[in-house]
CSV table of C-alpha atoms and ligand atoms in Angstrom, one decimal:
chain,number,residue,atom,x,y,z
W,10,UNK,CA,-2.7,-7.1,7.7
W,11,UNK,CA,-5.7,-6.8,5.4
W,12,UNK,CA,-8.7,-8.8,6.3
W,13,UNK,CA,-9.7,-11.0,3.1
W,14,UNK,CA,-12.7,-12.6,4.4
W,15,UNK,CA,-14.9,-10.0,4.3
W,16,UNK,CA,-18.9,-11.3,5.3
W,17,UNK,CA,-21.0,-11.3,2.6
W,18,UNK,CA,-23.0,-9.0,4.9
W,19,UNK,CA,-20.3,-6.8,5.5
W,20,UNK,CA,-20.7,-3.3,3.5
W,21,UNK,CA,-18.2,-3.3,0.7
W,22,UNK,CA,-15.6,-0.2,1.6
W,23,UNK,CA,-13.7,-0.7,-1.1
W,24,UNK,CA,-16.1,0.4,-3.7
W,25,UNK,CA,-16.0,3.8,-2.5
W,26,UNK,CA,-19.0,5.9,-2.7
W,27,UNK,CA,-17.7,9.5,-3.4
W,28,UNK,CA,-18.4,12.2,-5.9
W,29,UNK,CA,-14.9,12.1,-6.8
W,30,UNK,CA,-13.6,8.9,-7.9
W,31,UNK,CA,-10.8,8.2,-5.2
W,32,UNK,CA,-9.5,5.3,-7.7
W,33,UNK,CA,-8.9,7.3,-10.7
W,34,UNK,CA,-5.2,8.5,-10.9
W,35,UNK,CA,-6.0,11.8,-12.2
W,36,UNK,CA,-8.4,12.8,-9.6
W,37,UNK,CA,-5.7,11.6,-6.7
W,38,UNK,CA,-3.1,13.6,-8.5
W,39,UNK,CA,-5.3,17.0,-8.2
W,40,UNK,CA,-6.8,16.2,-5.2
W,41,UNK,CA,-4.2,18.3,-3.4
W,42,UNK,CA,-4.6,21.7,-5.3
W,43,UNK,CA,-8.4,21.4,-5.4
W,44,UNK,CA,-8.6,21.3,-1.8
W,45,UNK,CA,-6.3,23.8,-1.4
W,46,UNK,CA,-8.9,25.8,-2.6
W,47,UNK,CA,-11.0,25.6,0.3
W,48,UNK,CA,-8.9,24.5,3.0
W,49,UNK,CA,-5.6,25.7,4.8
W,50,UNK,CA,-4.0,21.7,4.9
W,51,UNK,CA,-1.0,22.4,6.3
W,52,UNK,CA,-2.8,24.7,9.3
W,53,UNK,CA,-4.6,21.5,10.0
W,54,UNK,CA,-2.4,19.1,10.3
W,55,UNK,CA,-0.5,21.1,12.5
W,56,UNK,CA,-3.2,22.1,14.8
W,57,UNK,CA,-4.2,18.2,14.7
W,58,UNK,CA,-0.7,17.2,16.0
W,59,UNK,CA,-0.5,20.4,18.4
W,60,UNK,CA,-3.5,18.6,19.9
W,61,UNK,CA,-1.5,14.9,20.0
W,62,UNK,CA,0.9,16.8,21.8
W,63,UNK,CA,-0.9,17.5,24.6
W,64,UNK,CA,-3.7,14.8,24.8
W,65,UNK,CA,-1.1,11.7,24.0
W,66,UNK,CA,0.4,10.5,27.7
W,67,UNK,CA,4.0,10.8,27.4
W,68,UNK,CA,3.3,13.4,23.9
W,69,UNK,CA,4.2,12.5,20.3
W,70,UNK,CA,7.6,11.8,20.1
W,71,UNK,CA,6.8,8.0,21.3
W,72,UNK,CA,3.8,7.4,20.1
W,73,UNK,CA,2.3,5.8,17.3
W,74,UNK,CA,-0.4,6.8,15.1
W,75,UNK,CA,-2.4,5.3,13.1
W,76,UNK,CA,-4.1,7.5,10.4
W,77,UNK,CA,-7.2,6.1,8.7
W,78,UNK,CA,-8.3,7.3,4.8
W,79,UNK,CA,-4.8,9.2,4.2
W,80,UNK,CA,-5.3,10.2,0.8
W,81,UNK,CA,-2.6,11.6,-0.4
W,82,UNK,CA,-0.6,11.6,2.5
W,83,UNK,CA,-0.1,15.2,3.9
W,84,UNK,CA,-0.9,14.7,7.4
W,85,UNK,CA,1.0,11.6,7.9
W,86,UNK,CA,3.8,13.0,6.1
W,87,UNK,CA,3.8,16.0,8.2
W,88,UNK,CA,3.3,13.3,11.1
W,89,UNK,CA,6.2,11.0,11.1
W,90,UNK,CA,8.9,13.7,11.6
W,91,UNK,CA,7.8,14.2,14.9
W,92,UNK,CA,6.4,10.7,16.4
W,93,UNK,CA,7.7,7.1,16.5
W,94,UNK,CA,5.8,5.4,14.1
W,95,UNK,CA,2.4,5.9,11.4
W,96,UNK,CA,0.5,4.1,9.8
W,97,UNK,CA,-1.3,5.4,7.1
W,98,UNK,CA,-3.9,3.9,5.1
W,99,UNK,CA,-6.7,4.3,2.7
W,100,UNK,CA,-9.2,2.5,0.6
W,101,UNK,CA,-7.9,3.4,-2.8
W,102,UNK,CA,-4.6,2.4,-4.6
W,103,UNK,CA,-4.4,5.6,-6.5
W,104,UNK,CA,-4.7,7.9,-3.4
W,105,UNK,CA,-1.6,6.0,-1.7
W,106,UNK,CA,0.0,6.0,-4.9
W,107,UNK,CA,0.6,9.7,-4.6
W,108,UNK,CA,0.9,9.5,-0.8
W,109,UNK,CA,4.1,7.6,-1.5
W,110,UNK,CA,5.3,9.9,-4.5
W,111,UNK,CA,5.0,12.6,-2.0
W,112,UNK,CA,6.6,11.1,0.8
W,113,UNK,CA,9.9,9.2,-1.3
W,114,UNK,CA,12.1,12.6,-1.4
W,115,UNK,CA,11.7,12.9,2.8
W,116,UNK,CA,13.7,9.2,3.4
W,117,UNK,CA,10.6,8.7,6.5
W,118,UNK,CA,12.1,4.9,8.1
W,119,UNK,CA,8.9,5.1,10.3
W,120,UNK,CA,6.4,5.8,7.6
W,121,UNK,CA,4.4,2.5,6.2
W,122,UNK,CA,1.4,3.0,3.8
W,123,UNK,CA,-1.0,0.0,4.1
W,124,UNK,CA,-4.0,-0.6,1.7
W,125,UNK,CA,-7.0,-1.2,3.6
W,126,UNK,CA,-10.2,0.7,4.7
W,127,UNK,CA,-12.0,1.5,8.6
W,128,UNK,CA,-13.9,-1.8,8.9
W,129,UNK,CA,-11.4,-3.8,7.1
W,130,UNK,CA,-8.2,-3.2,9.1
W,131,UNK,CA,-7.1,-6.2,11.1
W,132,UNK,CA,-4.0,-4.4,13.5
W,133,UNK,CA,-3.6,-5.8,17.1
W,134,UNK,CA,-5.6,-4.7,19.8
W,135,UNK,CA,-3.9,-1.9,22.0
W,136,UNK,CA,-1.6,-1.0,19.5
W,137,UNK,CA,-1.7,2.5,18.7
W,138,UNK,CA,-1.7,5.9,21.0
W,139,UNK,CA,-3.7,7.7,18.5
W,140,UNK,CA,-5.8,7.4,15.3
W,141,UNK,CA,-6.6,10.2,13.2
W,142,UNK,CA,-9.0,10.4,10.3
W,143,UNK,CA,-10.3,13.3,8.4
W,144,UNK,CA,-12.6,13.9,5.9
W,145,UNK,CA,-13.0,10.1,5.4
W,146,UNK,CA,-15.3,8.4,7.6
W,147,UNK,CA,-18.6,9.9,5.8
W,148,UNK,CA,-17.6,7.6,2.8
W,149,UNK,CA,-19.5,5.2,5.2
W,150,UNK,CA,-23.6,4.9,5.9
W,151,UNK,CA,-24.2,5.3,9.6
W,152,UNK,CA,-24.4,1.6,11.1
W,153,UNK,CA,-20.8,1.4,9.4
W,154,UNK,CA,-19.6,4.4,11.0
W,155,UNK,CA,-20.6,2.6,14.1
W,156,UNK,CA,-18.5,-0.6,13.4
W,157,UNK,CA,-15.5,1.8,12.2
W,158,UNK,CA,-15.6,3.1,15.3
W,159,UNK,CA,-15.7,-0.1,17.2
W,160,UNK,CA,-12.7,-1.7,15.3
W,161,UNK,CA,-11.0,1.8,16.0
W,162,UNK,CA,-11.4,1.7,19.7
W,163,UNK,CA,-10.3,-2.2,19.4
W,164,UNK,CA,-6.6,-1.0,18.2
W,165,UNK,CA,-6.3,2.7,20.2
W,166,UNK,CA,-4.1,1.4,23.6
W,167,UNK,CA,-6.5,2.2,26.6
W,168,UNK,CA,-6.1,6.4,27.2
W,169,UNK,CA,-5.5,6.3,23.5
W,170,UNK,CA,-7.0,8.8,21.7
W,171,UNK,CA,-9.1,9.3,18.5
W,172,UNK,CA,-8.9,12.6,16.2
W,173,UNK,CA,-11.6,12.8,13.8
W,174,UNK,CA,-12.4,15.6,11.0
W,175,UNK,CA,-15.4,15.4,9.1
W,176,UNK,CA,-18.1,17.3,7.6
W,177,UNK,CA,-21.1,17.1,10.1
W,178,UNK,CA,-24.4,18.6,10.0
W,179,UNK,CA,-24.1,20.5,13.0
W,180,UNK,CA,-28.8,21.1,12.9
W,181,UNK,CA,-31.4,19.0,14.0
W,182,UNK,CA,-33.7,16.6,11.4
W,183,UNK,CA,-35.5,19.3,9.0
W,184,UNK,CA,-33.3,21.9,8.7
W,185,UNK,CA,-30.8,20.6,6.0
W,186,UNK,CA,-31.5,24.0,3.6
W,187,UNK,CA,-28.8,25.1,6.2
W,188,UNK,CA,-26.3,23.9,4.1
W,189,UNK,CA,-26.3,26.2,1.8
W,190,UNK,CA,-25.6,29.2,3.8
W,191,UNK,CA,-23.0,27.0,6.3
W,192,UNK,CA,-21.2,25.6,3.5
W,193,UNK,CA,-22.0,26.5,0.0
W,194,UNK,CA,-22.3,29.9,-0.1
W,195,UNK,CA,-18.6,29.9,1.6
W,196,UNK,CA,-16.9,27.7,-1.4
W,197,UNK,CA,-16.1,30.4,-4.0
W,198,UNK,CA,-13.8,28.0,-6.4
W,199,UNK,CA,-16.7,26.2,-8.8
W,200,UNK,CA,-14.0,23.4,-8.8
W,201,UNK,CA,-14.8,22.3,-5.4
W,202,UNK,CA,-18.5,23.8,-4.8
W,203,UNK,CA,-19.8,21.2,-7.6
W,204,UNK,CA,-18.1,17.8,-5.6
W,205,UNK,CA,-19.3,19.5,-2.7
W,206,UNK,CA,-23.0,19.5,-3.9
W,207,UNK,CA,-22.4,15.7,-4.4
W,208,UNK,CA,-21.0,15.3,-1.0
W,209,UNK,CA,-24.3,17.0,0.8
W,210,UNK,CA,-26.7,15.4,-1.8
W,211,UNK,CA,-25.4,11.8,-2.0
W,212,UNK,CA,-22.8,10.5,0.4
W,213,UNK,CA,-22.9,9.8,3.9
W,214,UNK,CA,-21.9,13.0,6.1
W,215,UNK,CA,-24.9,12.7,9.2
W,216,UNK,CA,-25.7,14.7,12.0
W,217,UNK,CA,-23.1,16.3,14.5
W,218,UNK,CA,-25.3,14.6,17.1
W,219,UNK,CA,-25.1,11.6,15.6
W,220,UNK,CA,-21.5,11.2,15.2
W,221,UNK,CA,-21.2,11.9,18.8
W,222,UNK,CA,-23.3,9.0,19.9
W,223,UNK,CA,-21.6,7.0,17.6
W,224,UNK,CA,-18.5,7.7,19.3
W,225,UNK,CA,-19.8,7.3,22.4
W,226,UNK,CA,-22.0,3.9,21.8
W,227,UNK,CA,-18.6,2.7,20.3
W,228,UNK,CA,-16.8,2.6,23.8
W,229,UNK,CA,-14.6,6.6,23.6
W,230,UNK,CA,-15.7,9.6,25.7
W,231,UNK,CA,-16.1,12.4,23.7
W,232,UNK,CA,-14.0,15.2,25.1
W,233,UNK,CA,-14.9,17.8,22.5
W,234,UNK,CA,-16.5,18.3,19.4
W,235,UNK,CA,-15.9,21.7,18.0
W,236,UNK,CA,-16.1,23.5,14.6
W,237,UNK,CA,-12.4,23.1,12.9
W,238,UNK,CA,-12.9,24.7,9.2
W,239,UNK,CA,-15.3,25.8,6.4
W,240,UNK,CA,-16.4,22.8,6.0
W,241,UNK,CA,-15.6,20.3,8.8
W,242,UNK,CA,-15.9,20.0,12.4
W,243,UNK,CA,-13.5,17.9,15.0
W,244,UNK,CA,-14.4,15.3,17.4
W,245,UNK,CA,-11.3,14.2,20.3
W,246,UNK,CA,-12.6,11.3,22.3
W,247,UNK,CA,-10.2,9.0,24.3
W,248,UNK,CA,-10.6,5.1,24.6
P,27,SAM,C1,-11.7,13.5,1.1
P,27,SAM,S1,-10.4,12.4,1.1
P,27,SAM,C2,-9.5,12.8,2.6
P,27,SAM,C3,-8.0,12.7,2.5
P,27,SAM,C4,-7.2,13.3,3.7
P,27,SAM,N1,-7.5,12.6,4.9
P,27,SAM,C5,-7.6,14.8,3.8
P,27,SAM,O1,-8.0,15.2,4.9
P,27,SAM,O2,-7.4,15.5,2.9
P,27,SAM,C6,-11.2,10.8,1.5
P,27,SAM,C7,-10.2,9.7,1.5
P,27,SAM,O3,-10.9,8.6,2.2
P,27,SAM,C8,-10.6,7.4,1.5
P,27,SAM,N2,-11.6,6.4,1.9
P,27,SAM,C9,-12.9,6.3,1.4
P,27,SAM,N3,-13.5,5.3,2.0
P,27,SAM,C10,-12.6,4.8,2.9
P,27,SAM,C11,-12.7,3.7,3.8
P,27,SAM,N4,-13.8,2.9,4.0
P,27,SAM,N5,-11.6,3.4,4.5
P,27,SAM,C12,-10.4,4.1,4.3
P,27,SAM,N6,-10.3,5.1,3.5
P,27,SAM,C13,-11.4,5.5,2.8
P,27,SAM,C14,-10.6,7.8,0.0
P,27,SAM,O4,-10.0,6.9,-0.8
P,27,SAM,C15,-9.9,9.2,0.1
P,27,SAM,O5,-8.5,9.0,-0.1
């Protein structure tokens, strides 16, 4: 499944550029409760798959899903019970390590975990009703997003759909100071405000209007983009 000839030009994925390091065992294995601090996961997911429901033709229970920087897991997981088949799968061995820790005592048949990242994925074209992705895709400069989008849309069946969560700059050029009352001010836990410094200051979240030309330039019709927690908003397009 995983593409091993990456171009030399190609950027590298699997060196993730994050605050937290993803490949560190200890960080995956908190990465649950520190978030928790800020966000209501659980809420999410379900308003995520509430949304399948209704936007999927012929609704979950047939479809598959592929999800797209899983972490540890929660929303596939939560996922499986209720469609025909995920996918999940992330760039770093330690995140899936606890996916699958989490997921063993639940006996999912039509959950597989799959090492890989967004531009390195190689599954069929048309294969999938829906792909999800949240809080994952700024881990990639903007020209990359673009090509993550692209190999997306190659694998979502046509009317499939695409479910992305990320932290978006939802201003214009100039006015990123609005961070600090948007975001910062509204992260009281110390734990999480510091990584989320690093987040604003070095990776690669861009502009709400950005992401939705992405989308569009990469073949999906944006069909909203809304705000969708403290710190993220959601874009729904369909192929
Ligand atoms: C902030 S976590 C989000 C986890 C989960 N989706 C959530 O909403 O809590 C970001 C995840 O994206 C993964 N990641 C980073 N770059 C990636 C890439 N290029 N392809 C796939 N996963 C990536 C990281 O390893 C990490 O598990």
């Amino acid at each position: 499944m995983k593409k091993t000839n990456r171009p030399v030009w190609q950027y590298d994925e699997l060196k993730i550029n994050s605050t937290i390091d993803y490949t560190m065992a200890a960080e995956a294995a908190r990465y649950e409760e520190r978030h928790g601090t800020v966000r209501k996961i659980e809420a999410e997911n379900r308003n995520i798959l509430e949304r399948l429901e209704t936007l999927i033709p012929g609704g979950l229970a047939k479809a598959r899903i592929l999800e797209i920087g899983t972490g540890t897991g929660a929303f596939a997981r939560t996922a499986a019970p209720k469609c025909a088949w995920v996918t999940a799968l992330d760039a770093a061995e330690a995140m899936l390590a606890v996916a699958k820790e989490k997921a063993a005592p639940l006996g999912l048949q039509n959950l597989e975990w799959v090492h890989a990242g967004f531009l390195t994925f190689d599954f069929p074209e048309n294969a999938y009703d829906a792909v999800v992705t949240s809080l994952a895709l700024h881990h990639l400069p903007d020209v990359w997003k673009g090509e993550a989008l692209v190999n997306i849309r190659r694998t979502l069946k046509p009317g499939g759909v695409l479910i992305l969560v990320d932290v978006t700059f939802p201003w214009d050029c100039g006015e990123m100071a609005k961070c600090e009352p948007v975001f910062l001010d509204k992260i009281a836990s110390e734990d999480m405000k510091r990584p989320f410094i690093g987040h604003i200051s070095k990776e690669y979240s861009t502009f709400s209007w950005i992401m939705a030309a992405l989308i569009e330039h990469a073949g999906m019709k944006l069909l909203e983009r809304s705000k969708f927690s403290t710190v993220a908003e959601i874009f729904v397009a369909r192929k």
